[in-house]
XYZ file of C-alpha atoms in Angstrom:
255
model
C -30.165 89.009 85.828
C -30.996 85.749 84.643
C -28.365 83.123 84.307
C -27.469 82.414 80.474
C -28.031 78.703 79.697
C -25.972 76.998 76.967
C -27.880 74.731 74.937
C -25.698 71.386 73.522
C -26.937 70.317 70.318
C -26.287 66.357 70.023
C -26.338 65.038 66.250
C -27.644 61.487 65.907
C -25.836 59.310 63.446
C -28.092 58.167 60.693
C -27.848 54.529 59.589
C -26.099 55.780 56.361
C -23.198 57.014 58.497
C -22.783 53.520 60.340
C -22.892 51.814 56.964
C -20.369 54.013 55.458
C -18.046 53.421 58.559
C -18.582 49.543 58.336
C -17.947 49.567 54.537
C -14.630 51.646 54.885
C -13.576 49.192 57.772
C -14.565 46.377 55.478
C -12.541 47.645 52.747
C -9.520 48.271 54.808
C -9.537 44.666 56.151
C -10.057 43.237 53.002
C -7.520 45.282 51.168
C -5.195 44.197 54.019
C -5.965 40.669 53.547
C -5.605 40.762 49.773
C -2.435 42.498 50.044
C -1.056 39.744 52.359
C -2.139 37.167 50.273
C -0.564 38.745 47.057
C 2.706 39.168 49.044
C 2.474 35.638 50.425
C 1.828 34.287 47.029
C 4.587 36.246 45.609
C 7.128 34.703 48.256
C 5.874 31.370 47.561
C 6.279 31.656 43.762
C 9.939 32.848 44.478
C 10.690 29.969 46.716
C 9.097 27.570 44.359
C 11.404 28.669 41.667
C 14.361 28.381 43.824
C 13.196 24.822 44.561
C 12.532 24.028 41.174
C 16.174 24.936 40.127
C 17.440 22.786 42.832
C 15.162 19.865 41.714
C 16.449 20.300 38.070
C 20.092 20.081 39.260
C 19.263 16.799 41.070
C 17.623 15.501 38.229
C 20.457 16.215 35.803
C 22.640 14.264 37.991
C 20.166 11.433 38.014
C 19.889 11.565 34.061
C 23.679 11.149 34.135
C 23.919 8.074 36.127
C 20.761 6.457 34.643
C 22.187 7.019 31.107
C 25.270 4.891 32.382
C 23.341 2.471 34.144
C 20.881 1.917 31.103
C 23.923 1.368 28.652
C 25.371 -1.059 31.149
C 22.319 -3.280 31.839
C 21.229 -3.386 28.186
C 24.818 -4.394 27.397
C 24.681 -7.094 30.002
C 21.198 -8.482 29.657
C 22.071 -8.976 25.925
C 25.295 -11.068 26.807
C 23.401 -13.020 29.532
C 20.877 -14.077 26.682
C 23.892 -15.330 24.604
C 25.243 -17.229 27.588
C 21.863 -18.980 28.206
C 21.500 -19.815 24.545
C 25.154 -21.479 24.484
C 24.321 -23.567 27.766
C 20.990 -24.474 26.242
C 22.576 -25.745 23.180
C 25.829 -27.514 24.284
C 27.494 -28.996 27.215
C 30.081 -26.361 28.802
C 32.954 -28.673 27.645
C 31.828 -28.268 24.127
C 31.732 -24.568 24.276
C 34.918 -22.095 23.834
C 36.177 -21.502 27.343
C 36.840 -17.901 26.072
C 33.046 -17.455 25.281
C 32.120 -18.841 28.619
C 34.378 -16.366 30.304
C 33.217 -13.486 28.390
C 29.495 -14.214 28.292
C 29.506 -15.798 31.935
C 31.068 -12.660 33.246
C 27.817 -10.649 32.790
C 25.684 -12.927 34.975
C 27.263 -11.065 37.964
C 26.505 -7.560 36.405
C 25.418 -5.219 39.200
C 24.286 -1.633 39.366
C 23.506 0.662 42.080
C 21.240 3.715 41.652
C 20.737 6.228 44.415
C 18.589 9.131 43.382
C 19.633 12.746 44.047
C 16.411 13.543 45.957
C 17.581 15.708 48.372
C 15.355 18.696 47.337
C 12.332 16.486 47.100
C 12.756 15.110 50.507
C 13.411 18.733 52.199
C 10.096 19.886 50.239
C 8.179 16.706 51.435
C 9.352 16.969 55.143
C 8.820 20.761 55.339
C 5.330 20.662 53.577
C 6.248 23.002 50.887
C 5.595 20.739 48.060
C 2.505 22.785 47.822
C 4.529 25.599 46.279
C 4.321 23.445 43.109
C 0.765 24.505 42.304
C 0.689 23.152 38.808
C -1.165 19.902 39.128
C 0.866 18.208 35.930
C 4.088 19.217 37.654
C 2.881 17.737 40.888
C 1.772 14.573 39.225
C 5.288 14.194 37.331
C 7.171 14.704 40.498
C 5.045 12.137 42.429
C 5.499 9.595 39.405
C 9.331 10.203 39.373
C 9.475 9.464 43.116
C 7.400 6.362 42.852
C 9.578 4.950 40.089
C 12.750 5.759 41.947
C 11.309 3.896 45.121
C 10.297 0.851 42.936
C 13.918 0.645 41.725
C 15.007 0.489 45.188
C 12.861 -2.213 46.194
C 14.125 -4.212 42.973
C 17.670 -3.754 43.768
C 17.011 -4.995 47.254
C 15.225 -8.051 46.031
C 18.024 -8.739 43.569
C 20.815 -8.269 46.165
C 20.390 -11.814 47.517
C 20.370 -13.388 44.311
C 23.234 -11.487 43.187
C 25.518 -12.743 45.895
C 24.566 -16.205 45.079
C 25.544 -15.633 41.450
C 28.810 -14.388 42.394
C 29.630 -17.375 44.690
C 28.770 -19.917 41.887
C 30.859 -17.741 39.347
C 33.697 -17.998 41.576
C 33.499 -21.932 41.625
C 33.505 -21.851 37.559
C 35.823 -18.990 36.447
C 39.421 -18.310 37.693
C 39.830 -14.856 38.974
C 42.665 -13.612 36.885
C 40.890 -14.383 33.654
C 37.587 -13.049 34.871
C 39.298 -9.940 35.828
C 41.187 -9.855 32.454
C 37.625 -9.977 30.825
C 36.403 -7.162 33.146
C 39.337 -5.017 32.409
C 38.489 -5.176 28.599
C 35.143 -3.968 29.194
C 36.082 -1.248 31.647
C 38.604 -0.019 29.025
C 35.906 -0.102 26.177
C 32.872 1.190 28.013
C 32.722 4.508 25.561
C 34.145 2.974 22.444
C 33.740 -1.056 22.450
C 37.189 -2.438 21.398
C 35.693 -5.196 19.274
C 39.219 -6.551 18.542
C 39.999 -7.099 22.128
C 36.757 -8.785 22.804
C 36.872 -11.067 19.783
C 40.513 -11.763 20.713
C 39.669 -12.618 24.320
C 36.515 -14.695 23.115
C 38.729 -16.944 20.909
C 41.270 -17.509 23.540
C 41.391 -20.729 25.612
C 41.520 -19.763 29.357
C 41.071 -22.589 31.685
C 37.997 -23.175 33.693
C 37.925 -24.186 37.526
C 35.122 -26.900 36.496
C 33.010 -28.107 33.911
C 30.520 -29.691 36.243
C 27.174 -29.529 34.499
C 25.156 -29.309 37.866
C 27.040 -26.091 38.911
C 26.703 -24.526 35.388
C 23.085 -25.446 35.753
C 22.650 -23.846 38.800
C 24.629 -20.661 37.710
C 22.371 -20.266 34.643
C 19.145 -20.683 36.751
C 20.345 -18.052 39.231
C 21.409 -15.704 36.394
C 18.044 -16.023 34.622
C 16.103 -15.367 37.672
C 17.702 -11.856 38.080
C 15.638 -10.528 35.105
C 18.362 -8.215 34.148
C 15.918 -7.276 31.135
C 13.365 -6.093 33.736
C 16.049 -4.029 35.336
C 16.807 -2.386 32.308
C 13.408 -1.682 31.263
C 12.920 -0.048 34.766
C 15.985 2.058 34.447
C 14.772 3.378 30.926
C 11.421 4.215 32.243
C 12.825 6.128 35.057
C 15.062 8.090 32.848
C 12.213 8.929 30.399
C 10.328 10.086 33.324
C 13.412 12.514 34.444
C 13.195 13.835 31.066
C 9.629 14.674 31.135
C 10.162 16.103 34.668
C 12.956 18.291 33.480
C 10.977 19.772 30.658
C 8.256 20.501 32.864
C 10.531 22.465 35.588
C 12.037 24.305 32.740
C 8.566 25.270 31.322
C 6.835 26.443 34.169
C 9.517 28.424 36.010
C 11.148 29.521 32.839
C 14.471 27.893 33.879
C 17.476 27.482 31.251
């Protein structure tokens, strides 16, 4: 008997089969890639909204401080102008001491603003500022940060002059009367008590000196502080804070 031989038939793959397998593999990889991108984009959007809400709270705190600083500096710069006009038109001994005390008080006006930028600094250091993909928003954030840093520089430059102003002020005005003038301002910050202010201005508290040289030095130092410029810087930053708040609310639908 002859042995039975089993024949094995091998089917060779056609190029269409390889192409099909390649396309299926490509679609699977691409689908996974796009799905991961969508997932990451969704996660980043959610994180961006969290950061936006936190930054919004920081900006609300800033605007509260900036509004107070703006009112104070505009108030102070106006009174300083009056002091310089008085000293330009007459000798100290020919000016009511009450006026000199009241208007002279504002030469030592001082403000301190530290931005609530914890959210911005965290985003900057961790590299997640890129979550703010809207270019206008990114530009407004950068502008606000730059304006804040400019104010910090201005305050540092003014600090040395401010100390010298306070030293000279102590040579002219007696502390207890200077303090009384300051108490009137503090008590009327929200609603100025014109009667008390006028009453103090029309009083005659004694000065420590009428030395024209000391008054001249005081006036020159006070003038060099550029309180009007400080007030403008604060107002500019306040306006930018309002713009940034609107953008954050608009883009991330925040209340």
